[in-house]
Amino acid sequence: MTDATLMLKDMSPLTGTVETGGDYVRFRTQADLDPQVLGDPREGVIEIEGHREEVVLESAHPYRPTPGLETGPEGMELILRRRAPSA
């Protein structure tokens, strides 16, 4: 997982970690967010290791590590679609 900052429209910046793959980014944060507030598609920008790209929020849900398989804190997991798909 790589550290990242997510800036969604009309929200304060969020910090967390990301996993990237193809046209999607999985962003995990410990921020206390209401999934209903994140229910509508939102545009934003994510910064990963100094590189910024436009994204659209696809979904958001609570995240809890699977005992014995994953470690780390509970939080929110956001699935983001890249606006300019990777080549």
PDB file with one MODEL, atoms N, CA, C and O in Angstrom:
MODEL        1
ATOM      1  N   MET A   1       0.846  -1.175   0.000  1.00  0.00           N
ATOM      2  CA  MET A   1       0.000   0.000   0.000  1.00  0.00           C
ATOM      3  C   MET A   1       0.894   1.241   0.000  1.00  0.00           C
ATOM      4  O   MET A   1       1.951   1.275   0.630  1.00  0.00           O
ATOM      5  N   THR A   2       0.437   2.241  -0.719  1.00  0.00           N
ATOM      6  CA  THR A   2       1.174   3.485  -0.883  1.00  0.00           C
ATOM      7  C   THR A   2       0.376   4.624  -0.259  1.00  0.00           C
ATOM      8  O   THR A   2      -0.849   4.649  -0.377  1.00  0.00           O
ATOM      9  N   ASP A   3       1.041   5.561   0.399  1.00  0.00           N
ATOM     10  CA  ASP A   3       0.364   6.719   0.978  1.00  0.00           C
ATOM     11  C   ASP A   3      -0.168   7.622  -0.129  1.00  0.00           C
ATOM     12  O   ASP A   3       0.452   7.770  -1.182  1.00  0.00           O
ATOM     13  N   ALA A   4      -1.343   8.233   0.133  1.00  0.00           N
ATOM     14  CA  ALA A   4      -1.961   9.110  -0.859  1.00  0.00           C
ATOM     15  C   ALA A   4      -2.841  10.138  -0.166  1.00  0.00           C
ATOM     16  O   ALA A   4      -3.210   9.986   0.998  1.00  0.00           O
ATOM     17  N   THR A   5      -3.170  11.194  -0.915  1.00  0.00           N
ATOM     18  CA  THR A   5      -4.109  12.217  -0.462  1.00  0.00           C
ATOM     19  C   THR A   5      -5.216  12.324  -1.507  1.00  0.00           C
ATOM     20  O   THR A   5      -4.947  12.432  -2.703  1.00  0.00           O
ATOM     21  N   LEU A   6      -6.453  12.292  -1.043  1.00  0.00           N
ATOM     22  CA  LEU A   6      -7.614  12.376  -1.920  1.00  0.00           C
ATOM     23  C   LEU A   6      -8.358  13.659  -1.631  1.00  0.00           C
ATOM     24  O   LEU A   6      -8.675  13.965  -0.481  1.00  0.00           O
ATOM     25  N   MET A   7      -8.637  14.412  -2.691  1.00  0.00           N
ATOM     26  CA  MET A   7      -9.396  15.655  -2.564  1.00  0.00           C
ATOM     27  C   MET A   7     -10.657  15.512  -3.409  1.00  0.00           C
ATOM     28  O   MET A   7     -10.615  15.638  -4.633  1.00  0.00           O
ATOM     29  N   LEU A   8     -11.794  15.242  -2.731  1.00  0.00           N
ATOM     30  CA  LEU A   8     -13.074  15.129  -3.416  1.00  0.00           C
ATOM     31  C   LEU A   8     -13.793  16.463  -3.378  1.00  0.00           C
ATOM     32  O   LEU A   8     -13.649  17.225  -2.422  1.00  0.00           O
ATOM     33  N   LYS A   9     -14.557  16.743  -4.404  1.00  0.00           N
ATOM     34  CA  LYS A   9     -15.290  18.004  -4.510  1.00  0.00           C
ATOM     35  C   LYS A   9     -16.152  18.237  -3.271  1.00  0.00           C
ATOM     36  O   LYS A   9     -16.871  17.342  -2.825  1.00  0.00           O
ATOM     37  N   ASP A  10     -16.070  19.441  -2.727  1.00  0.00           N
ATOM     38  CA  ASP A  10     -16.855  19.890  -1.566  1.00  0.00           C
ATOM     39  C   ASP A  10     -16.518  19.148  -0.276  1.00  0.00           C
ATOM     40  O   ASP A  10     -17.347  19.087   0.631  1.00  0.00           O
ATOM     41  N   MET A  11     -15.308  18.579  -0.180  1.00  0.00           N
ATOM     42  CA  MET A  11     -14.897  17.889   1.042  1.00  0.00           C
ATOM     43  C   MET A  11     -13.470  18.283   1.398  1.00  0.00           C
ATOM     44  O   MET A  11     -12.703  18.715   0.538  1.00  0.00           O
ATOM     45  N   SER A  12     -13.121  18.132   2.665  1.00  0.00           N
ATOM     46  CA  SER A  12     -11.739  18.350   3.102  1.00  0.00           C
ATOM     47  C   SER A  12     -10.863  17.226   2.555  1.00  0.00           C
ATOM     48  O   SER A  12     -11.354  16.122   2.319  1.00  0.00           O
ATOM     49  N   PRO A  13      -9.566  17.492   2.348  1.00  0.00           N
ATOM     50  CA  PRO A  13      -8.664  16.442   1.869  1.00  0.00           C
ATOM     51  C   PRO A  13      -8.626  15.254   2.837  1.00  0.00           C
ATOM     52  O   PRO A  13      -8.722  15.423   4.052  1.00  0.00           O
ATOM     53  N   LEU A  14      -8.487  14.058   2.277  1.00  0.00           N
ATOM     54  CA  LEU A  14      -8.408  12.826   3.054  1.00  0.00           C
ATOM     55  C   LEU A  14      -7.036  12.202   2.833  1.00  0.00           C
ATOM     56  O   LEU A  14      -6.516  12.225   1.718  1.00  0.00           O
ATOM     57  N   THR A  15      -6.452  11.650   3.883  1.00  0.00           N
ATOM     58  CA  THR A  15      -5.195  10.914   3.740  1.00  0.00           C
ATOM     59  C   THR A  15      -5.481   9.442   3.959  1.00  0.00           C
ATOM     60  O   THR A  15      -6.395   9.068   4.694  1.00  0.00           O
ATOM     61  N   GLY A  16      -4.688   8.624   3.314  1.00  0.00           N
ATOM     62  CA  GLY A  16      -4.868   7.192   3.455  1.00  0.00           C
ATOM     63  C   GLY A  16      -3.851   6.440   2.630  1.00  0.00           C
ATOM     64  O   GLY A  16      -2.797   6.971   2.279  1.00  0.00           O
ATOM     65  N   THR A  17      -4.177   5.202   2.327  1.00  0.00           N
ATOM     66  CA  THR A  17      -3.306   4.365   1.519  1.00  0.00           C
ATOM     67  C   THR A  17      -4.074   3.876   0.297  1.00  0.00           C
ATOM     68  O   THR A  17      -5.303   3.802   0.312  1.00  0.00           O
ATOM     69  N   VAL A  18      -3.342   3.545  -0.753  1.00  0.00           N
ATOM     70  CA  VAL A  18      -3.986   3.116  -1.997  1.00  0.00           C
ATOM     71  C   VAL A  18      -3.371   1.835  -2.533  1.00  0.00           C
ATOM     72  O   VAL A  18      -2.218   1.498  -2.265  1.00  0.00           O
ATOM     73  N   GLU A  19      -4.189   1.146  -3.295  1.00  0.00           N
ATOM     74  CA  GLU A  19      -3.762   0.058  -4.166  1.00  0.00           C
ATOM     75  C   GLU A  19      -4.297   0.444  -5.531  1.00  0.00           C
ATOM     76  O   GLU A  19      -5.463   0.819  -5.657  1.00  0.00           O
ATOM     77  N   THR A  20      -3.464   0.356  -6.550  1.00  0.00           N
ATOM     78  CA  THR A  20      -3.903   0.730  -7.883  1.00  0.00           C
ATOM     79  C   THR A  20      -3.879  -0.489  -8.791  1.00  0.00           C
ATOM     80  O   THR A  20      -3.098  -1.421  -8.602  1.00  0.00           O
ATOM     81  N   GLY A  21      -4.751  -0.451  -9.772  1.00  0.00           N
ATOM     82  CA  GLY A  21      -4.794  -1.535 -10.744  1.00  0.00           C
ATOM     83  C   GLY A  21      -5.688  -1.139 -11.898  1.00  0.00           C
ATOM     84  O   GLY A  21      -6.874  -0.871 -11.704  1.00  0.00           O
ATOM     85  N   GLY A  22      -5.139  -1.101 -13.080  1.00  0.00           N
ATOM     86  CA  GLY A  22      -5.933  -0.754 -14.250  1.00  0.00           C
ATOM     87  C   GLY A  22      -6.542   0.621 -14.126  1.00  0.00           C
ATOM     88  O   GLY A  22      -5.838   1.594 -13.856  1.00  0.00           O
ATOM     89  N   ASP A  23      -7.841   0.709 -14.319  1.00  0.00           N
ATOM     90  CA  ASP A  23      -8.551   1.988 -14.304  1.00  0.00           C
ATOM     91  C   ASP A  23      -9.089   2.361 -12.930  1.00  0.00           C
ATOM     92  O   ASP A  23      -9.780   3.372 -12.795  1.00  0.00           O
ATOM     93  N   TYR A  24      -8.787   1.564 -11.904  1.00  0.00           N
ATOM     94  CA  TYR A  24      -9.360   1.795 -10.577  1.00  0.00           C
ATOM     95  C   TYR A  24      -8.293   1.975  -9.507  1.00  0.00           C
ATOM     96  O   TYR A  24      -7.166   1.494  -9.626  1.00  0.00           O
ATOM     97  N   VAL A  25      -8.695   2.690  -8.450  1.00  0.00           N
ATOM     98  CA  VAL A  25      -7.853   2.921  -7.289  1.00  0.00           C
ATOM     99  C   VAL A  25      -8.681   2.550  -6.061  1.00  0.00           C
ATOM    100  O   VAL A  25      -9.824   2.985  -5.923  1.00  0.00           O
ATOM    101  N   ARG A  26      -8.105   1.749  -5.174  1.00  0.00           N
ATOM    102  CA  ARG A  26      -8.746   1.418  -3.902  1.00  0.00           C
ATOM    103  C   ARG A  26      -8.075   2.272  -2.840  1.00  0.00           C
ATOM    104  O   ARG A  26      -6.881   2.120  -2.583  1.00  0.00           O
ATOM    105  N   PHE A  27      -8.835   3.167  -2.222  1.00  0.00           N
ATOM    106  CA  PHE A  27      -8.317   4.126  -1.253  1.00  0.00           C
ATOM    107  C   PHE A  27      -8.893   3.791   0.116  1.00  0.00           C
ATOM    108  O   PHE A  27     -10.111   3.728   0.284  1.00  0.00           O
ATOM    109  N   ARG A  28      -8.019   3.578   1.088  1.00  0.00           N
ATOM    110  CA  ARG A  28      -8.467   3.290   2.462  1.00  0.00           C
ATOM    111  C   ARG A  28      -8.036   4.428   3.370  1.00  0.00           C
ATOM    112  O   ARG A  28      -6.891   4.879   3.341  1.00  0.00           O
ATOM    113  N   THR A  29      -8.986   4.878   4.177  1.00  0.00           N
ATOM    114  CA  THR A  29      -8.721   5.985   5.095  1.00  0.00           C
ATOM    115  C   THR A  29      -9.328   5.679   6.454  1.00  0.00           C
ATOM    116  O   THR A  29     -10.296   4.925   6.559  1.00  0.00           O
ATOM    117  N   GLN A  30      -8.753   6.265   7.488  1.00  0.00           N
ATOM    118  CA  GLN A  30      -9.296   6.127   8.834  1.00  0.00           C
ATOM    119  C   GLN A  30     -10.248   7.273   9.162  1.00  0.00           C
ATOM    120  O   GLN A  30     -10.788   7.335  10.266  1.00  0.00           O
ATOM    121  N   ALA A  31     -10.455   8.175   8.213  1.00  0.00           N
ATOM    122  CA  ALA A  31     -11.347   9.310   8.437  1.00  0.00           C
ATOM    123  C   ALA A  31     -12.746   8.817   8.765  1.00  0.00           C
ATOM    124  O   ALA A  31     -13.202   7.811   8.220  1.00  0.00           O
ATOM    125  N   ASP A  32     -13.416   9.518   9.642  1.00  0.00           N
ATOM    126  CA  ASP A  32     -14.779   9.183  10.030  1.00  0.00           C
ATOM    127  C   ASP A  32     -15.735   9.796   9.003  1.00  0.00           C
ATOM    128  O   ASP A  32     -16.075  10.976   9.093  1.00  0.00           O
ATOM    129  N   LEU A  33     -16.160   9.002   8.041  1.00  0.00           N
ATOM    130  CA  LEU A  33     -17.016   9.481   6.955  1.00  0.00           C
ATOM    131  C   LEU A  33     -18.369   8.793   6.997  1.00  0.00           C
ATOM    132  O   LEU A  33     -18.470   7.627   7.380  1.00  0.00           O
ATOM    133  N   ASP A  34     -19.392   9.507   6.606  1.00  0.00           N
ATOM    134  CA  ASP A  34     -20.734   8.959   6.500  1.00  0.00           C
ATOM    135  C   ASP A  34     -20.911   8.410   5.081  1.00  0.00           C
ATOM    136  O   ASP A  34     -20.882   9.183   4.123  1.00  0.00           O
ATOM    137  N   PRO A  35     -21.094   7.089   4.923  1.00  0.00           N
ATOM    138  CA  PRO A  35     -21.239   6.529   3.579  1.00  0.00           C
ATOM    139  C   PRO A  35     -22.376   7.159   2.779  1.00  0.00           C
ATOM    140  O   PRO A  35     -22.308   7.202   1.551  1.00  0.00           O
ATOM    141  N   GLN A  36     -23.414   7.646   3.447  1.00  0.00           N
ATOM    142  CA  GLN A  36     -24.525   8.276   2.740  1.00  0.00           C
ATOM    143  C   GLN A  36     -24.093   9.589   2.095  1.00  0.00           C
ATOM    144  O   GLN A  36     -24.594   9.944   1.029  1.00  0.00           O
ATOM    145  N   VAL A  37     -23.182  10.304   2.717  1.00  0.00           N
ATOM    146  CA  VAL A  37     -22.670  11.547   2.141  1.00  0.00           C
ATOM    147  C   VAL A  37     -21.880  11.240   0.869  1.00  0.00           C
ATOM    148  O   VAL A  37     -21.826  12.052  -0.055  1.00  0.00           O
ATOM    149  N   LEU A  38     -21.274  10.065   0.841  1.00  0.00           N
ATOM    150  CA  LEU A  38     -20.465   9.667  -0.303  1.00  0.00           C
ATOM    151  C   LEU A  38     -21.273   8.865  -1.326  1.00  0.00           C
ATOM    152  O   LEU A  38     -20.702   8.293  -2.255  1.00  0.00           O
ATOM    153  N   GLY A  39     -22.588   8.821  -1.159  1.00  0.00           N
ATOM    154  CA  GLY A  39     -23.426   8.007  -2.023  1.00  0.00           C
ATOM    155  C   GLY A  39     -23.488   8.441  -3.465  1.00  0.00           C
ATOM    156  O   GLY A  39     -23.585   7.591  -4.351  1.00  0.00           O
ATOM    157  N   ASP A  40     -23.437   9.712  -3.735  1.00  0.00           N
ATOM    158  CA  ASP A  40     -23.501  10.201  -5.105  1.00  0.00           C
ATOM    159  C   ASP A  40     -22.103  10.204  -5.717  1.00  0.00           C
ATOM    160  O   ASP A  40     -21.116  10.405  -5.009  1.00  0.00           O
ATOM    161  N   PRO A  41     -22.013   9.981  -7.033  1.00  0.00           N
ATOM    162  CA  PRO A  41     -20.687  10.076  -7.668  1.00  0.00           C
ATOM    163  C   PRO A  41     -20.088  11.464  -7.425  1.00  0.00           C
ATOM    164  O   PRO A  41     -20.762  12.484  -7.569  1.00  0.00           O
ATOM    165  N   ARG A  42     -18.827  11.474  -7.058  1.00  0.00           N
ATOM    166  CA  ARG A  42     -18.112  12.738  -6.824  1.00  0.00           C
ATOM    167  C   ARG A  42     -16.819  12.720  -7.605  1.00  0.00           C
ATOM    168  O   ARG A  42     -16.139  11.698  -7.695  1.00  0.00           O
ATOM    169  N   GLU A  43     -16.494  13.856  -8.162  1.00  0.00           N
ATOM    170  CA  GLU A  43     -15.219  13.999  -8.850  1.00  0.00           C
ATOM    171  C   GLU A  43     -14.180  14.487  -7.860  1.00  0.00           C
ATOM    172  O   GLU A  43     -14.511  15.099  -6.844  1.00  0.00           O
ATOM    173  N   GLY A  44     -12.928  14.213  -8.163  1.00  0.00           N
ATOM    174  CA  GLY A  44     -11.855  14.667  -7.296  1.00  0.00           C
ATOM    175  C   GLY A  44     -10.506  14.442  -7.936  1.00  0.00           C
ATOM    176  O   GLY A  44     -10.396  14.098  -9.113  1.00  0.00           O
ATOM    177  N   VAL A  45      -9.486  14.646  -7.131  1.00  0.00           N
ATOM    178  CA  VAL A  45      -8.102  14.466  -7.554  1.00  0.00           C
ATOM    179  C   VAL A  45      -7.407  13.658  -6.467  1.00  0.00           C
ATOM    180  O   VAL A  45      -7.583  13.913  -5.276  1.00  0.00           O
ATOM    181  N   ILE A  46      -6.616  12.683  -6.894  1.00  0.00           N
ATOM    182  CA  ILE A  46      -5.818  11.915  -5.942  1.00  0.00           C
ATOM    183  C   ILE A  46      -4.351  12.159  -6.239  1.00  0.00           C
ATOM    184  O   ILE A  46      -3.937  12.214  -7.397  1.00  0.00           O
ATOM    185  N   GLU A  47      -3.570  12.304  -5.175  1.00  0.00           N
ATOM    186  CA  GLU A  47      -2.131  12.504  -5.311  1.00  0.00           C
ATOM    187  C   GLU A  47      -1.433  11.294  -4.712  1.00  0.00           C
ATOM    188  O   GLU A  47      -1.569  10.998  -3.525  1.00  0.00           O
ATOM    189  N   ILE A  48      -0.675  10.597  -5.572  1.00  0.00           N
ATOM    190  CA  ILE A  48       0.055   9.406  -5.163  1.00  0.00           C
ATOM    191  C   ILE A  48       1.519   9.617  -5.532  1.00  0.00           C
ATOM    192  O   ILE A  48       1.866   9.724  -6.708  1.00  0.00           O
ATOM    193  N   GLU A  49       2.371   9.675  -4.513  1.00  0.00           N
ATOM    194  CA  GLU A  49       3.810   9.872  -4.708  1.00  0.00           C
ATOM    195  C   GLU A  49       4.119  11.048  -5.636  1.00  0.00           C
ATOM    196  O   GLU A  49       4.953  10.930  -6.534  1.00  0.00           O
ATOM    197  N   GLY A  50       3.449  12.179  -5.420  1.00  0.00           N
ATOM    198  CA  GLY A  50       3.704  13.394  -6.186  1.00  0.00           C
ATOM    199  C   GLY A  50       3.000  13.466  -7.525  1.00  0.00           C
ATOM    200  O   GLY A  50       3.045  14.499  -8.192  1.00  0.00           O
ATOM    201  N   HIS A  51       2.351  12.389  -7.927  1.00  0.00           N
ATOM    202  CA  HIS A  51       1.618  12.357  -9.202  1.00  0.00           C
ATOM    203  C   HIS A  51       0.129  12.569  -8.914  1.00  0.00           C
ATOM    204  O   HIS A  51      -0.448  11.896  -8.060  1.00  0.00           O
ATOM    205  N   ARG A  52      -0.486  13.515  -9.638  1.00  0.00           N
ATOM    206  CA  ARG A  52      -1.908  13.824  -9.436  1.00  0.00           C
ATOM    207  C   ARG A  52      -2.711  13.356 -10.644  1.00  0.00           C
ATOM    208  O   ARG A  52      -2.288  13.508 -11.790  1.00  0.00           O
ATOM    209  N   GLU A  53      -3.886  12.779 -10.359  1.00  0.00           N
ATOM    210  CA  GLU A  53      -4.774  12.418 -11.454  1.00  0.00           C
ATOM    211  C   GLU A  53      -6.224  12.560 -11.021  1.00  0.00           C
ATOM    212  O   GLU A  53      -6.558  12.439  -9.842  1.00  0.00           O
ATOM    213  N   GLU A  54      -7.072  12.819 -12.003  1.00  0.00           N
ATOM    214  CA  GLU A  54      -8.498  13.004 -11.746  1.00  0.00           C
ATOM    215  C   GLU A  54      -9.161  11.649 -11.575  1.00  0.00           C
ATOM    216  O   GLU A  54      -8.844  10.685 -12.273  1.00  0.00           O
ATOM    217  N   VAL A  55     -10.104  11.600 -10.615  1.00  0.00           N
ATOM    218  CA  VAL A  55     -10.831  10.371 -10.321  1.00  0.00           C
ATOM    219  C   VAL A  55     -12.301  10.673 -10.089  1.00  0.00           C
ATOM    220  O   VAL A  55     -12.687  11.821  -9.872  1.00  0.00           O
ATOM    221  N   VAL A  56     -13.111   9.632 -10.138  1.00  0.00           N
ATOM    222  CA  VAL A  56     -14.529   9.718  -9.800  1.00  0.00           C
ATOM    223  C   VAL A  56     -14.807   8.643  -8.755  1.00  0.00           C
ATOM    224  O   VAL A  56     -14.416   7.489  -8.929  1.00  0.00           O
ATOM    225  N   LEU A  57     -15.479   9.018  -7.675  1.00  0.00           N
ATOM    226  CA  LEU A  57     -15.835   8.074  -6.623  1.00  0.00           C
ATOM    227  C   LEU A  57     -16.906   7.124  -7.148  1.00  0.00           C
ATOM    228  O   LEU A  57     -17.968   7.564  -7.587  1.00  0.00           O
ATOM    229  N   GLU A  58     -16.630   5.829  -7.103  1.00  0.00           N
ATOM    230  CA  GLU A  58     -17.576   4.803  -7.550  1.00  0.00           C
ATOM    231  C   GLU A  58     -18.373   4.246  -6.378  1.00  0.00           C
ATOM    232  O   GLU A  58     -19.585   4.057  -6.487  1.00  0.00           O
ATOM    233  N   SER A  59     -17.695   3.977  -5.240  1.00  0.00           N
ATOM    234  CA  SER A  59     -18.385   3.426  -4.079  1.00  0.00           C
ATOM    235  C   SER A  59     -17.588   3.689  -2.815  1.00  0.00           C
ATOM    236  O   SER A  59     -16.390   3.966  -2.861  1.00  0.00           O
ATOM    237  N   ALA A  60     -18.278   3.596  -1.683  1.00  0.00           N
ATOM    238  CA  ALA A  60     -17.649   3.778  -0.375  1.00  0.00           C
ATOM    239  C   ALA A  60     -18.342   2.867   0.625  1.00  0.00           C
ATOM    240  O   ALA A  60     -19.569   2.766   0.644  1.00  0.00           O
ATOM    241  N   HIS A  61     -17.547   2.208   1.451  1.00  0.00           N
ATOM    242  CA  HIS A  61     -18.129   1.339   2.469  1.00  0.00           C
ATOM    243  C   HIS A  61     -17.136   1.164   3.627  1.00  0.00           C
ATOM    244  O   HIS A  61     -15.932   1.360   3.458  1.00  0.00           O
ATOM    245  N   PRO A  62     -17.657   0.794   4.801  1.00  0.00           N
ATOM    246  CA  PRO A  62     -16.767   0.557   5.940  1.00  0.00           C
ATOM    247  C   PRO A  62     -15.811  -0.591   5.623  1.00  0.00           C
ATOM    248  O   PRO A  62     -16.162  -1.529   4.907  1.00  0.00           O
ATOM    249  N   TYR A  63     -14.606  -0.501   6.164  1.00  0.00           N
ATOM    250  CA  TYR A  63     -13.592  -1.518   5.950  1.00  0.00           C
ATOM    251  C   TYR A  63     -13.126  -2.064   7.293  1.00  0.00           C
ATOM    252  O   TYR A  63     -12.824  -1.312   8.219  1.00  0.00           O
ATOM    253  N   ARG A  64     -13.076  -3.392   7.376  1.00  0.00           N
ATOM    254  CA  ARG A  64     -12.544  -4.055   8.559  1.00  0.00           C
ATOM    255  C   ARG A  64     -11.585  -5.146   8.081  1.00  0.00           C
ATOM    256  O   ARG A  64     -11.978  -6.005   7.292  1.00  0.00           O
ATOM    257  N   PRO A  65     -10.336  -5.125   8.545  1.00  0.00           N
ATOM    258  CA  PRO A  65      -9.386  -6.157   8.122  1.00  0.00           C
ATOM    259  C   PRO A  65      -9.890  -7.552   8.472  1.00  0.00           C
ATOM    260  O   PRO A  65     -10.541  -7.743   9.499  1.00  0.00           O
ATOM    261  N   THR A  66      -9.590  -8.509   7.629  1.00  0.00           N
ATOM    262  CA  THR A  66      -9.967  -9.901   7.867  1.00  0.00           C
ATOM    263  C   THR A  66      -8.966 -10.517   8.839  1.00  0.00           C
ATOM    264  O   THR A  66      -7.777 -10.588   8.528  1.00  0.00           O
ATOM    265  N   PRO A  67      -9.425 -10.966  10.019  1.00  0.00           N
ATOM    266  CA  PRO A  67      -8.498 -11.543  11.006  1.00  0.00           C
ATOM    267  C   PRO A  67      -7.697 -12.695  10.403  1.00  0.00           C
ATOM    268  O   PRO A  67      -8.254 -13.569   9.738  1.00  0.00           O
ATOM    269  N   GLY A  68      -6.400 -12.688  10.640  1.00  0.00           N
ATOM    270  CA  GLY A  68      -5.526 -13.730  10.148  1.00  0.00           C
ATOM    271  C   GLY A  68      -5.020 -13.510   8.727  1.00  0.00           C
ATOM    272  O   GLY A  68      -4.045 -14.142   8.321  1.00  0.00           O
ATOM    273  N   LEU A  69      -5.667 -12.619   7.958  1.00  0.00           N
ATOM    274  CA  LEU A  69      -5.252 -12.367   6.583  1.00  0.00           C
ATOM    275  C   LEU A  69      -4.714 -10.958   6.374  1.00  0.00           C
ATOM    276  O   LEU A  69      -3.780 -10.752   5.600  1.00  0.00           O
ATOM    277  N   GLU A  70      -5.303  -9.995   7.063  1.00  0.00           N
ATOM    278  CA  GLU A  70      -4.919  -8.592   6.894  1.00  0.00           C
ATOM    279  C   GLU A  70      -4.695  -7.965   8.257  1.00  0.00           C
ATOM    280  O   GLU A  70      -5.276  -8.388   9.257  1.00  0.00           O
ATOM    281  N   THR A  71      -3.852  -6.959   8.279  1.00  0.00           N
ATOM    282  CA  THR A  71      -3.645  -6.201   9.507  1.00  0.00           C
ATOM    283  C   THR A  71      -3.954  -4.741   9.218  1.00  0.00           C
ATOM    284  O   THR A  71      -4.055  -4.334   8.060  1.00  0.00           O
ATOM    285  N   GLY A  72      -4.101  -3.978  10.250  1.00  0.00           N
ATOM    286  CA  GLY A  72      -4.335  -2.552  10.084  1.00  0.00           C
ATOM    287  C   GLY A  72      -5.633  -2.131  10.746  1.00  0.00           C
ATOM    288  O   GLY A  72      -6.397  -2.966  11.230  1.00  0.00           O
ATOM    289  N   PRO A  73      -5.874  -0.840  10.763  1.00  0.00           N
ATOM    290  CA  PRO A  73      -7.046  -0.294  11.435  1.00  0.00           C
ATOM    291  C   PRO A  73      -8.314  -0.402  10.578  1.00  0.00           C
ATOM    292  O   PRO A  73      -8.257  -0.599   9.364  1.00  0.00           O
ATOM    293  N   GLU A  74      -9.440  -0.269  11.246  1.00  0.00           N
ATOM    294  CA  GLU A  74     -10.714  -0.172  10.547  1.00  0.00           C
ATOM    295  C   GLU A  74     -10.838   1.226   9.964  1.00  0.00           C
ATOM    296  O   GLU A  74     -10.156   2.149  10.410  1.00  0.00           O
ATOM    297  N   GLY A  75     -11.688   1.385   8.987  1.00  0.00           N
ATOM    298  CA  GLY A  75     -11.888   2.693   8.386  1.00  0.00           C
ATOM    299  C   GLY A  75     -12.882   2.615   7.256  1.00  0.00           C
ATOM    300  O   GLY A  75     -13.834   1.836   7.299  1.00  0.00           O
ATOM    301  N   MET A  76     -12.653   3.426   6.244  1.00  0.00           N
ATOM    302  CA  MET A  76     -13.507   3.452   5.056  1.00  0.00           C
ATOM    303  C   MET A  76     -12.675   3.068   3.838  1.00  0.00           C
ATOM    304  O   MET A  76     -11.500   3.418   3.729  1.00  0.00           O
ATOM    305  N   GLU A  77     -13.311   2.345   2.933  1.00  0.00           N
ATOM    306  CA  GLU A  77     -12.667   1.995   1.674  1.00  0.00           C
ATOM    307  C   GLU A  77     -13.462   2.646   0.548  1.00  0.00           C
ATOM    308  O   GLU A  77     -14.672   2.450   0.431  1.00  0.00           O
ATOM    309  N   LEU A  78     -12.768   3.419  -0.273  1.00  0.00           N
ATOM    310  CA  LEU A  78     -13.387   4.101  -1.403  1.00  0.00           C
ATOM    311  C   LEU A  78     -12.813   3.525  -2.688  1.00  0.00           C
ATOM    312  O   LEU A  78     -11.599   3.380  -2.828  1.00  0.00           O
ATOM    313  N   ILE A  79     -13.689   3.200  -3.616  1.00  0.00           N
ATOM    314  CA  ILE A  79     -13.262   2.727  -4.925  1.00  0.00           C
ATOM    315  C   ILE A  79     -13.406   3.904  -5.882  1.00  0.00           C
ATOM    316  O   ILE A  79     -14.485   4.480  -6.025  1.00  0.00           O
ATOM    317  N   LEU A  80     -12.305   4.248  -6.531  1.00  0.00           N
ATOM    318  CA  LEU A  80     -12.244   5.398  -7.424  1.00  0.00           C
ATOM    319  C   LEU A  80     -11.924   4.930  -8.838  1.00  0.00           C
ATOM    320  O   LEU A  80     -11.096   4.039  -9.031  1.00  0.00           O
ATOM    321  N   ARG A  81     -12.575   5.527  -9.815  1.00  0.00           N
ATOM    322  CA  ARG A  81     -12.284   5.252 -11.219  1.00  0.00           C
ATOM    323  C   ARG A  81     -11.455   6.390 -11.772  1.00  0.00           C
ATOM    324  O   ARG A  81     -11.802   7.557 -11.593  1.00  0.00           O
ATOM    325  N   ARG A  82     -10.368   6.065 -12.440  1.00  0.00           N
ATOM    326  CA  ARG A  82      -9.536   7.096 -13.044  1.00  0.00           C
ATOM    327  C   ARG A  82     -10.268   7.732 -14.211  1.00  0.00           C
ATOM    328  O   ARG A  82     -10.903   7.035 -15.002  1.00  0.00           O
ATOM    329  N   ARG A  83     -10.181   9.070 -14.325  1.00  0.00           N
ATOM    330  CA  ARG A  83     -10.820   9.788 -15.433  1.00  0.00           C
ATOM    331  C   ARG A  83     -10.100   9.527 -16.746  1.00  0.00           C
ATOM    332  O   ARG A  83     -10.734   9.403 -17.794  1.00  0.00           O
ATOM    333  N   ALA A  84      -8.781   9.445 -16.688  1.00  0.00           N
ATOM    334  CA  ALA A  84      -7.975   9.139 -17.879  1.00  0.00           C
ATOM    335  C   ALA A  84      -7.407   7.745 -17.650  1.00  0.00           C
ATOM    336  O   ALA A  84      -6.403   7.598 -16.951  1.00  0.00           O
ATOM    337  N   PRO A  85      -8.034   6.710 -18.230  1.00  0.00           N
ATOM    338  CA  PRO A  85      -7.582   5.338 -17.973  1.00  0.00           C
ATOM    339  C   PRO A  85      -6.093   5.161 -18.264  1.00  0.00           C
ATOM    340  O   PRO A  85      -5.537   5.799 -19.158  1.00  0.00           O
ATOM    341  N   SER A  86      -5.467   4.286 -17.493  1.00  0.00           N
ATOM    342  CA  SER A  86      -4.042   4.034 -17.686  1.00  0.00           C
ATOM    343  C   SER A  86      -3.818   3.304 -18.998  1.00  0.00           C
ATOM    344  O   SER A  86      -4.686   2.572 -19.473  1.00  0.00           O
ATOM    345  N   ALA A  87      -2.652   3.512 -19.572  1.00  0.00           N
ATOM    346  CA  ALA A  87      -2.339   2.886 -20.876  1.00  0.00           C
ATOM    347  C   ALA A  87      -1.865   1.466 -20.692  1.00  0.00           C
ATOM    348  O   ALA A  87      -1.558   0.786 -21.671  1.00  0.00           O
TER     349      ALA A  87
ENDMDL
END
